[in-house]
Structure formats: structure tokens, C-alpha cells
């Protein structure tokens, strides 16, 4: 009996000791310096993107299947018609402080808004090192953002979203929305950018809007814009002017627009979307008019539609060459910095060509023929 009682006492003592050790270990674990480091909140200065605010899912418009000839249309045009009404998508990567506070955004003289698909990493890196540098030039501030969506392939999208997140953290220059980044969604990208501009950079003086495969001489752009009356509070929309054209009806074309999208046989005057300059005043006018204009798959034509509705006209600038530079003779080298030194923009350039040309036009010993400053207003 005494032996059985002794076992009970021994068991009780061991249980108390074990419980005490457990409490000690838990307390030590809680105060571990390793855990304290891991649980330290992220610094408020870190560029950690917030979770996008939930938006109602935009469902496809199934009624478009009743349009005559719908079944014969290419798949990308069918998708455009099904989701044409969708104009709101959450931001995955935002830049709320890019222009400072909205009321101070007038201090941004030139905002470079560059359309870039997620996979175009090399182009973005070269632009950051060359004409897209954020800097103060001739006494005014230049800022840069890249406009992007998400890749269509889900597996690629996961990798590329991580890439854009890394770029966003390092450079603070990526705006990304959760729509599929495709040619027919460039208009959607444009509209979302204008909405962002209204909220975060309403006072910006001028905007360069272009592709990531152009060579832009931002020095000349600033010189030109400094001579424009009104400092951004008057209408300005310049580029390579395109007039007297209409929808391409051939299915093989990248720009094919069937009658199911528009029955119109002509487009309003517009500037080639490879690159153009507009004032803050005109940006606001485009935003206001776009609220009442149905989406159109060709983004530069859509901007022309918005201008037409606002009673504004696009204009030509001889220094903006969205179809490249034509040299006077086949015996001459087209990749000559003297052809580009006085221009504002040339489309298209490979990434390495951008770097080579940017360095070439800034060589102090560059000697060209007759100097013609065509960027002057």
C-alpha cells in the first residue's frame, strides 16, 4: 500500500516539474530575440503594396453572341465585345506619392507615362538609365511611371507579377492593374491611367504618353514645352498626326476592326500612339469625355474620339517620328546621332540601341551639319 502511495507521489512530483519546465520554455520562446526580429513591423517607408480594394466582378455580356456574324469573328475580338463594358480594375501596384500630394502635383513639369507589358524588363531598365531618368532638367522636374497589366498565362503571370513587385520596390515607378495586358486592352490601360492621374497627379503640367520601344529625347521635350504658352493649363496634344483614315477590315491585320465593333468608315484625326505629348488641361478633358464614350480597341484612335467630343484638335509635330527616320539616301547610315539630336521622339528602337543613341547624342564633341532646332515651339 505504501509502495503504491509512493508511486502516486512520484508521479505527481514529475507532473509538476514537467509542467513548470513547459511554462519556462514557452516564456523563453516568447521573449526570444530571434522572434522579436521576425515580428518587427515593416517600416512605413518600405514600398509594400496594399491589397487591392475588392471591386464587383465584371461579368461578360453574353448578349453580344446575338450580333450578326459574331461567331465568325476572331477570338480576341469576341472577348473585346464580351467585356467592352468593363472599365474598373483594382490596382495591384500603386504610386500614390509619385507626384507628391495632389495639391502639390503642379510641381511636376513632365510626367513620362510609358506603356509596358510585364515581360518587357530589359526595355524598362534601359529607359530608367537613359531618357526616362527621373531628374531636374532646365529647372523643372521630370517623373516616370510604367503602365502595366498582367500576363494572360496564369503561370507566367505569377512570375512576372513578382518581377514587377521587385521593380516597384527598387524603383517606385510601376503602376499595375489586374486586367490582361494585351493589344486590344491598351485603351483600357489608357483610361485607367487618366483616372489615376485625376486622383493622384491632377496638377501635372505636361504628360508624355508612349510605348517602351521608342527613343525619346526628353531634353528636347522640356525645351519645347518651356516655350508652350500656358504652362499646361491650355490645350496641347501633339505627335505624328494621322488623318483621313478609317477602320481596317482585313482580318489578317493587327488593327483589324470589324463592323461589329464600329460601323463608321472613318476615324477622327489622331496622333500615333507610339508617343505623344499633352498638357494637363487636355489630360483632364480626355478623362471627362471618356466617361461617356464606349471603349474602342485602338487606343490612339480612342484618344482622337475623346478630343473630337471635347471640341479639341490634335496637332502635328515634325520632331515626333512614330514611323522611324527616313534618311535622304540609302548610302547614308540611318543610325546616326545627328539625325536624332534635334528630334523629340523616334519609334522604334531596340533596348541596346536606346542606350547607344542616348550616349551618342550627349557626347560633347558631337559635330553635325547645319543645326536646326525643330523642337522649338
CSV table of C-alpha atoms in Angstrom, one decimal, residues 2-358:
chain,number,residue,atom,x,y,z
A,2,UNK,CA,2.8,2.4,1.0
A,3,UNK,CA,4.7,1.5,-2.3
A,4,UNK,CA,1.5,2.3,-4.3
A,5,UNK,CA,1.2,5.6,-2.4
A,6,UNK,CA,4.9,6.4,-3.2
A,7,UNK,CA,4.3,5.8,-6.9
A,8,UNK,CA,1.4,8.3,-6.8
A,9,UNK,CA,3.6,10.9,-5.0
A,10,UNK,CA,6.4,10.4,-7.5
A,11,UNK,CA,4.0,10.7,-10.5
A,12,UNK,CA,2.6,13.9,-9.0
A,13,UNK,CA,6.0,15.5,-8.5
A,14,UNK,CA,7.2,14.6,-12.0
A,15,UNK,CA,4.0,16.1,-13.4
A,16,UNK,CA,4.5,19.4,-11.5
A,17,UNK,CA,8.2,19.6,-12.6
A,18,UNK,CA,7.3,18.9,-16.2
A,19,UNK,CA,4.5,21.5,-16.3
A,20,UNK,CA,6.9,24.1,-14.7
A,21,UNK,CA,9.5,23.3,-17.4
A,22,UNK,CA,6.9,23.7,-20.1
A,23,UNK,CA,5.9,27.2,-18.8
A,24,UNK,CA,9.6,28.2,-18.6
A,25,UNK,CA,10.2,27.1,-22.3
A,26,UNK,CA,7.1,28.9,-23.5
A,27,UNK,CA,8.1,32.1,-21.7
A,28,UNK,CA,11.7,31.9,-23.1
A,29,UNK,CA,10.4,31.2,-26.6
A,30,UNK,CA,8.1,34.3,-26.4
A,31,UNK,CA,11.0,36.6,-25.4
A,32,UNK,CA,13.5,35.1,-27.9
A,33,UNK,CA,15.4,37.9,-29.7
A,34,UNK,CA,15.1,35.9,-33.0
A,35,UNK,CA,11.3,36.1,-32.8
A,36,UNK,CA,11.4,39.7,-31.8
A,37,UNK,CA,13.3,40.5,-35.1
A,38,UNK,CA,10.9,38.4,-37.2
A,39,UNK,CA,7.8,40.2,-35.7
A,40,UNK,CA,9.2,43.7,-36.1
A,41,UNK,CA,6.6,45.6,-38.2
A,42,UNK,CA,7.6,46.6,-41.7
A,43,UNK,CA,9.0,50.2,-41.8
A,44,UNK,CA,6.3,52.6,-43.1
A,45,UNK,CA,8.8,53.8,-45.6
A,46,UNK,CA,9.0,50.4,-47.3
A,47,UNK,CA,7.3,50.1,-50.7
A,48,UNK,CA,4.9,47.3,-49.6
A,49,UNK,CA,1.9,47.4,-51.9
A,50,UNK,CA,-1.5,47.3,-50.2
A,51,UNK,CA,-4.0,44.6,-51.1
A,52,UNK,CA,-6.3,45.9,-53.8
A,53,UNK,CA,-9.7,47.0,-52.8
A,54,UNK,CA,-12.3,44.5,-53.9
A,55,UNK,CA,-14.4,45.5,-56.9
A,56,UNK,CA,-17.5,43.9,-58.1
A,57,UNK,CA,-16.7,41.2,-60.7
A,58,UNK,CA,-17.3,42.4,-64.2
A,59,UNK,CA,-19.2,39.6,-65.9
A,60,UNK,CA,-19.2,39.1,-69.6
A,61,UNK,CA,-22.0,40.4,-71.8
A,62,UNK,CA,-23.5,37.2,-73.2
A,63,UNK,CA,-25.9,39.1,-75.4
A,64,UNK,CA,-23.2,40.1,-77.9
A,65,UNK,CA,-23.4,36.5,-79.2
A,66,UNK,CA,-26.6,37.6,-80.9
A,67,UNK,CA,-24.8,40.1,-83.0
A,68,UNK,CA,-24.9,39.2,-86.7
A,69,UNK,CA,-21.6,37.5,-87.7
A,70,UNK,CA,-20.3,37.2,-84.2
A,71,UNK,CA,-19.4,33.5,-84.5
A,72,UNK,CA,-17.1,34.2,-87.4
A,73,UNK,CA,-15.0,36.8,-85.5
A,74,UNK,CA,-11.5,36.2,-84.2
A,75,UNK,CA,-11.4,35.2,-80.5
A,76,UNK,CA,-9.7,38.3,-79.3
A,77,UNK,CA,-12.4,40.5,-80.9
A,78,UNK,CA,-15.1,38.3,-79.4
A,79,UNK,CA,-13.5,38.8,-76.0
A,80,UNK,CA,-13.3,42.5,-76.5
A,81,UNK,CA,-17.1,42.7,-77.3
A,82,UNK,CA,-17.9,40.5,-74.3
A,83,UNK,CA,-16.0,42.7,-71.8
A,84,UNK,CA,-16.2,46.0,-73.5
A,85,UNK,CA,-18.2,47.5,-70.7
A,86,UNK,CA,-15.6,46.6,-68.0
A,87,UNK,CA,-13.8,49.8,-67.0
A,88,UNK,CA,-12.8,49.3,-63.4
A,89,UNK,CA,-10.0,47.1,-62.2
A,90,UNK,CA,-8.1,47.1,-58.9
A,91,UNK,CA,-4.6,48.4,-58.7
A,92,UNK,CA,-2.0,45.7,-57.9
A,93,UNK,CA,0.8,48.2,-57.6
A,94,UNK,CA,0.2,51.9,-56.8
A,95,UNK,CA,2.2,55.0,-56.7
A,96,UNK,CA,0.2,57.4,-54.6
A,97,UNK,CA,3.2,59.7,-53.8
A,98,UNK,CA,4.7,59.8,-57.3
A,99,UNK,CA,3.7,63.5,-57.7
A,100,UNK,CA,3.7,64.4,-54.0
A,101,UNK,CA,0.4,65.4,-52.5
A,102,UNK,CA,-2.3,66.1,-55.2
A,103,UNK,CA,-2.4,69.8,-54.3
A,104,UNK,CA,1.4,70.0,-54.9
A,105,UNK,CA,1.4,68.0,-58.1
A,106,UNK,CA,1.7,71.1,-60.2
A,107,UNK,CA,5.4,71.0,-59.3
A,108,UNK,CA,5.8,68.0,-61.7
A,109,UNK,CA,6.5,69.6,-65.1
A,110,UNK,CA,6.7,66.4,-67.2
A,111,UNK,CA,5.4,63.0,-66.3
A,112,UNK,CA,6.6,60.2,-68.5
A,113,UNK,CA,3.8,57.6,-68.7
A,114,UNK,CA,5.2,54.6,-70.5
A,115,UNK,CA,3.1,51.7,-71.6
A,116,UNK,CA,5.0,48.5,-70.9
A,117,UNK,CA,3.9,44.8,-70.9
A,118,UNK,CA,5.0,42.8,-67.8
A,119,UNK,CA,7.7,40.8,-69.7
A,120,UNK,CA,9.5,43.9,-71.1
A,121,UNK,CA,12.0,44.1,-68.2
A,122,UNK,CA,15.0,45.0,-70.4
A,123,UNK,CA,13.2,47.9,-72.1
A,124,UNK,CA,12.2,49.3,-68.7
A,125,UNK,CA,15.7,49.1,-67.3
A,126,UNK,CA,17.3,50.8,-70.3
A,127,UNK,CA,14.7,53.6,-70.2
A,128,UNK,CA,15.5,54.1,-66.5
A,129,UNK,CA,19.1,54.6,-67.4
A,130,UNK,CA,18.6,56.8,-70.4
A,131,UNK,CA,15.7,59.1,-71.5
A,132,UNK,CA,13.4,58.1,-68.7
A,133,UNK,CA,15.6,59.2,-65.8
A,134,UNK,CA,13.8,61.0,-63.0
A,135,UNK,CA,15.6,64.3,-62.7
A,136,UNK,CA,15.6,68.0,-62.6
A,137,UNK,CA,16.4,69.4,-66.1
A,138,UNK,CA,16.4,73.1,-67.1
A,139,UNK,CA,15.0,73.9,-63.7
A,140,UNK,CA,11.9,71.6,-64.0
A,141,UNK,CA,11.0,68.2,-62.6
A,142,UNK,CA,10.7,65.1,-64.7
A,143,UNK,CA,9.0,62.0,-63.2
A,144,UNK,CA,8.5,58.5,-64.6
A,145,UNK,CA,5.9,55.7,-64.4
A,146,UNK,CA,5.4,52.4,-66.3
A,147,UNK,CA,1.8,51.3,-67.0
A,148,UNK,CA,1.2,47.6,-67.0
A,149,UNK,CA,-1.4,44.9,-66.6
A,150,UNK,CA,-0.9,41.1,-66.0
A,151,UNK,CA,0.2,38.4,-68.4
A,152,UNK,CA,-2.6,36.3,-70.0
A,153,UNK,CA,-1.0,33.0,-69.0
A,154,UNK,CA,-1.6,32.3,-65.3
A,155,UNK,CA,1.8,30.6,-64.7
A,156,UNK,CA,3.7,33.4,-66.4
A,157,UNK,CA,1.6,36.0,-64.6
A,158,UNK,CA,2.7,34.7,-61.2
A,159,UNK,CA,6.4,35.1,-62.2
A,160,UNK,CA,6.0,38.4,-63.9
A,161,UNK,CA,3.9,39.9,-61.1
A,162,UNK,CA,6.8,39.0,-58.8
A,163,UNK,CA,9.2,40.7,-61.2
A,164,UNK,CA,7.1,43.9,-61.3
A,165,UNK,CA,6.9,43.8,-57.5
A,166,UNK,CA,10.7,43.7,-57.3
A,167,UNK,CA,11.0,46.6,-59.7
A,168,UNK,CA,8.3,48.6,-57.8
A,169,UNK,CA,10.3,48.1,-54.6
A,170,UNK,CA,13.6,49.2,-56.1
A,171,UNK,CA,12.5,52.0,-58.4
A,172,UNK,CA,9.0,53.1,-57.3
A,173,UNK,CA,7.8,53.5,-60.9
A,174,UNK,CA,5.3,50.7,-61.7
A,175,UNK,CA,1.5,51.1,-61.9
A,176,UNK,CA,-0.1,47.7,-62.4
A,177,UNK,CA,-3.8,46.8,-62.8
A,178,UNK,CA,-5.4,43.4,-62.7
A,179,UNK,CA,-6.5,43.3,-66.3
A,180,UNK,CA,-4.9,41.2,-69.1
A,181,UNK,CA,-2.1,43.2,-70.8
A,182,UNK,CA,-2.9,42.8,-74.5
A,183,UNK,CA,-3.0,45.0,-77.6
A,184,UNK,CA,-6.8,45.4,-77.5
A,185,UNK,CA,-6.6,46.4,-73.8
A,186,UNK,CA,-4.3,49.3,-74.4
A,187,UNK,CA,-7.3,51.6,-74.4
A,188,UNK,CA,-8.3,50.3,-71.0
A,189,UNK,CA,-4.8,50.9,-69.8
A,190,UNK,CA,-5.1,54.5,-71.1
A,191,UNK,CA,-8.4,55.1,-69.3
A,192,UNK,CA,-7.2,53.7,-66.0
A,193,UNK,CA,-4.1,55.9,-66.2
A,194,UNK,CA,-6.2,59.0,-66.7
A,195,UNK,CA,-8.4,58.0,-63.7
A,196,UNK,CA,-5.2,57.6,-61.6
A,197,UNK,CA,-3.9,61.0,-62.9
A,198,UNK,CA,-7.1,62.7,-61.8
A,199,UNK,CA,-6.8,61.3,-58.3
A,200,UNK,CA,-3.0,61.5,-57.6
A,201,UNK,CA,-1.5,64.0,-60.1
A,202,UNK,CA,-4.2,66.5,-61.1
A,203,UNK,CA,-1.8,69.4,-61.3
A,204,UNK,CA,0.8,67.9,-63.6
A,205,UNK,CA,1.9,70.4,-66.3
A,206,UNK,CA,2.6,68.0,-69.2
A,207,UNK,CA,2.4,64.3,-69.9
A,208,UNK,CA,4.4,62.2,-72.4
A,209,UNK,CA,2.4,59.1,-73.2
A,210,UNK,CA,4.2,56.5,-75.2
A,211,UNK,CA,5.5,52.9,-75.8
A,212,UNK,CA,8.5,51.3,-74.2
A,213,UNK,CA,10.2,50.8,-77.6
A,214,UNK,CA,10.6,54.5,-78.5
A,215,UNK,CA,13.6,56.7,-78.3
A,216,UNK,CA,12.6,59.9,-76.6
A,217,UNK,CA,14.8,62.9,-76.3
A,218,UNK,CA,13.4,64.3,-73.1
A,219,UNK,CA,15.9,67.2,-73.1
A,220,UNK,CA,14.3,68.5,-76.3
A,221,UNK,CA,10.8,67.8,-75.0
A,222,UNK,CA,11.5,70.0,-72.0
A,223,UNK,CA,12.9,72.8,-74.2
A,224,UNK,CA,9.9,72.6,-76.4
A,225,UNK,CA,7.4,72.6,-73.6
A,226,UNK,CA,9.0,75.5,-71.8
A,227,UNK,CA,8.1,77.5,-74.9
A,228,UNK,CA,4.5,76.5,-74.9
A,229,UNK,CA,2.1,79.2,-73.6
A,230,UNK,CA,0.1,78.5,-70.5
A,231,UNK,CA,2.4,76.1,-68.7
A,232,UNK,CA,0.0,73.2,-69.1
A,233,UNK,CA,-3.3,75.0,-68.4
A,234,UNK,CA,-4.1,75.3,-72.1
A,235,UNK,CA,-4.8,72.6,-74.8
A,236,UNK,CA,-1.9,70.8,-76.2
A,237,UNK,CA,-1.9,67.4,-77.9
A,238,UNK,CA,1.0,66.9,-80.4
A,239,UNK,CA,2.6,63.9,-82.1
A,240,UNK,CA,2.6,62.4,-85.6
A,241,UNK,CA,-0.8,63.4,-86.9
A,242,UNK,CA,-2.9,60.9,-88.8
A,243,UNK,CA,-5.9,62.0,-90.8
A,244,UNK,CA,-8.4,60.7,-93.4
A,245,UNK,CA,-8.1,57.0,-92.4
A,246,UNK,CA,-10.7,54.5,-91.2
A,247,UNK,CA,-11.1,51.0,-89.8
A,248,UNK,CA,-9.0,48.2,-91.4
A,249,UNK,CA,-11.4,45.4,-92.4
A,250,UNK,CA,-8.8,42.8,-93.3
A,251,UNK,CA,-8.8,40.0,-90.8
A,252,UNK,CA,-5.0,39.4,-91.1
A,253,UNK,CA,-4.2,42.9,-89.8
A,254,UNK,CA,-3.2,43.6,-86.2
A,255,UNK,CA,-5.5,46.6,-86.5
A,256,UNK,CA,-8.5,44.7,-87.8
A,257,UNK,CA,-11.7,46.3,-86.6
A,258,UNK,CA,-14.9,44.7,-87.9
A,259,UNK,CA,-18.3,46.3,-88.4
A,260,UNK,CA,-19.5,44.5,-85.3
A,261,UNK,CA,-17.2,46.9,-83.3
A,262,UNK,CA,-17.9,50.0,-85.3
A,263,UNK,CA,-19.9,50.7,-88.5
A,264,UNK,CA,-18.2,54.0,-89.0
A,265,UNK,CA,-16.0,54.2,-92.1
A,266,UNK,CA,-13.7,56.9,-90.8
A,267,UNK,CA,-11.7,57.9,-87.8
A,268,UNK,CA,-11.3,61.4,-86.4
A,269,UNK,CA,-7.9,63.0,-86.6
A,270,UNK,CA,-5.5,61.4,-84.0
A,271,UNK,CA,-1.8,61.1,-83.2
A,272,UNK,CA,0.2,57.9,-83.5
A,273,UNK,CA,0.1,56.1,-80.1
A,274,UNK,CA,3.8,55.3,-80.1
A,275,UNK,CA,4.5,58.6,-78.5
A,276,UNK,CA,2.7,62.0,-78.0
A,277,UNK,CA,2.7,65.0,-75.7
A,278,UNK,CA,-0.3,66.5,-74.0
A,279,UNK,CA,-0.9,69.2,-71.4
A,280,UNK,CA,-2.5,68.6,-68.0
A,281,UNK,CA,-5.5,70.6,-69.3
A,282,UNK,CA,-6.0,68.1,-72.2
A,283,UNK,CA,-5.5,65.1,-69.9
A,284,UNK,CA,-8.4,66.3,-67.8
A,285,UNK,CA,-10.6,66.9,-70.9
A,286,UNK,CA,-9.9,63.4,-72.2
A,287,UNK,CA,-10.8,61.9,-68.8
A,288,UNK,CA,-14.1,63.8,-68.8
A,289,UNK,CA,-15.1,62.9,-72.3
A,290,UNK,CA,-14.1,59.2,-72.0
A,291,UNK,CA,-16.7,58.7,-69.3
A,292,UNK,CA,-19.3,58.9,-72.0
A,293,UNK,CA,-17.6,57.2,-74.9
A,294,UNK,CA,-17.7,53.4,-75.4
A,295,UNK,CA,-14.3,51.6,-75.4
A,296,UNK,CA,-12.7,51.2,-78.7
A,297,UNK,CA,-9.9,48.7,-79.3
A,298,UNK,CA,-7.3,51.0,-80.9
A,299,UNK,CA,-6.1,53.3,-78.1
A,300,UNK,CA,-4.7,56.2,-80.2
A,301,UNK,CA,-7.9,56.4,-82.2
A,302,UNK,CA,-9.9,56.4,-79.0
A,303,UNK,CA,-7.9,59.4,-77.8
A,304,UNK,CA,-8.9,61.1,-81.1
A,305,UNK,CA,-12.5,60.4,-80.4
A,306,UNK,CA,-12.3,62.0,-76.9
A,307,UNK,CA,-10.6,65.1,-78.4
A,308,UNK,CA,-13.3,65.4,-81.1
A,309,UNK,CA,-16.1,65.2,-78.5
A,310,UNK,CA,-14.3,67.8,-76.4
A,311,UNK,CA,-14.1,70.1,-79.4
A,312,UNK,CA,-10.2,69.9,-79.4
A,313,UNK,CA,-7.9,69.0,-82.2
A,314,UNK,CA,-4.6,67.0,-82.2
A,315,UNK,CA,-1.6,68.7,-83.9
A,316,UNK,CA,1.4,67.5,-85.8
A,317,UNK,CA,5.0,68.0,-84.5
A,318,UNK,CA,7.8,67.5,-87.0
A,319,UNK,CA,10.1,66.3,-84.3
A,320,UNK,CA,8.0,63.2,-83.4
A,321,UNK,CA,8.5,60.3,-85.8
A,322,UNK,CA,6.4,57.3,-84.9
A,323,UNK,CA,7.2,55.6,-88.1
A,324,UNK,CA,11.0,56.0,-87.9
A,325,UNK,CA,13.5,58.3,-89.5
A,326,UNK,CA,13.9,58.4,-93.3
A,327,UNK,CA,17.4,59.3,-94.5
A,328,UNK,CA,17.8,61.2,-97.8
A,329,UNK,CA,19.9,58.4,-99.3
A,330,UNK,CA,20.3,54.7,-99.0
A,331,UNK,CA,24.1,55.3,-98.9
A,332,UNK,CA,23.8,57.1,-95.6
A,333,UNK,CA,23.7,55.5,-92.2
A,334,UNK,CA,20.3,55.8,-90.6
A,335,UNK,CA,21.6,55.1,-87.1
A,336,UNK,CA,23.5,58.4,-87.0
A,337,UNK,CA,23.1,60.6,-83.8
A,338,UNK,CA,23.0,63.7,-86.0
A,339,UNK,CA,19.5,62.6,-87.2
A,340,UNK,CA,18.3,62.2,-83.6
A,341,UNK,CA,20.0,65.0,-81.8
A,342,UNK,CA,17.2,67.6,-82.6
A,343,UNK,CA,14.2,65.3,-82.6
A,344,UNK,CA,11.8,64.6,-79.8
A,345,UNK,CA,10.9,61.0,-80.5
A,346,UNK,CA,11.5,58.1,-82.8
A,347,UNK,CA,9.7,54.8,-82.9
A,348,UNK,CA,11.0,52.0,-82.8
A,349,UNK,CA,14.3,51.2,-81.0
A,350,UNK,CA,15.8,48.0,-79.6
A,351,UNK,CA,16.9,48.4,-75.9
A,352,UNK,CA,20.6,48.4,-76.7
A,353,UNK,CA,20.0,51.0,-79.5
A,354,UNK,CA,18.4,53.3,-76.9
A,355,UNK,CA,21.5,53.2,-74.7
A,356,UNK,CA,23.9,53.7,-77.6
A,357,UNK,CA,21.9,56.6,-79.1
A,358,UNK,CA,21.4,58.3,-75.7
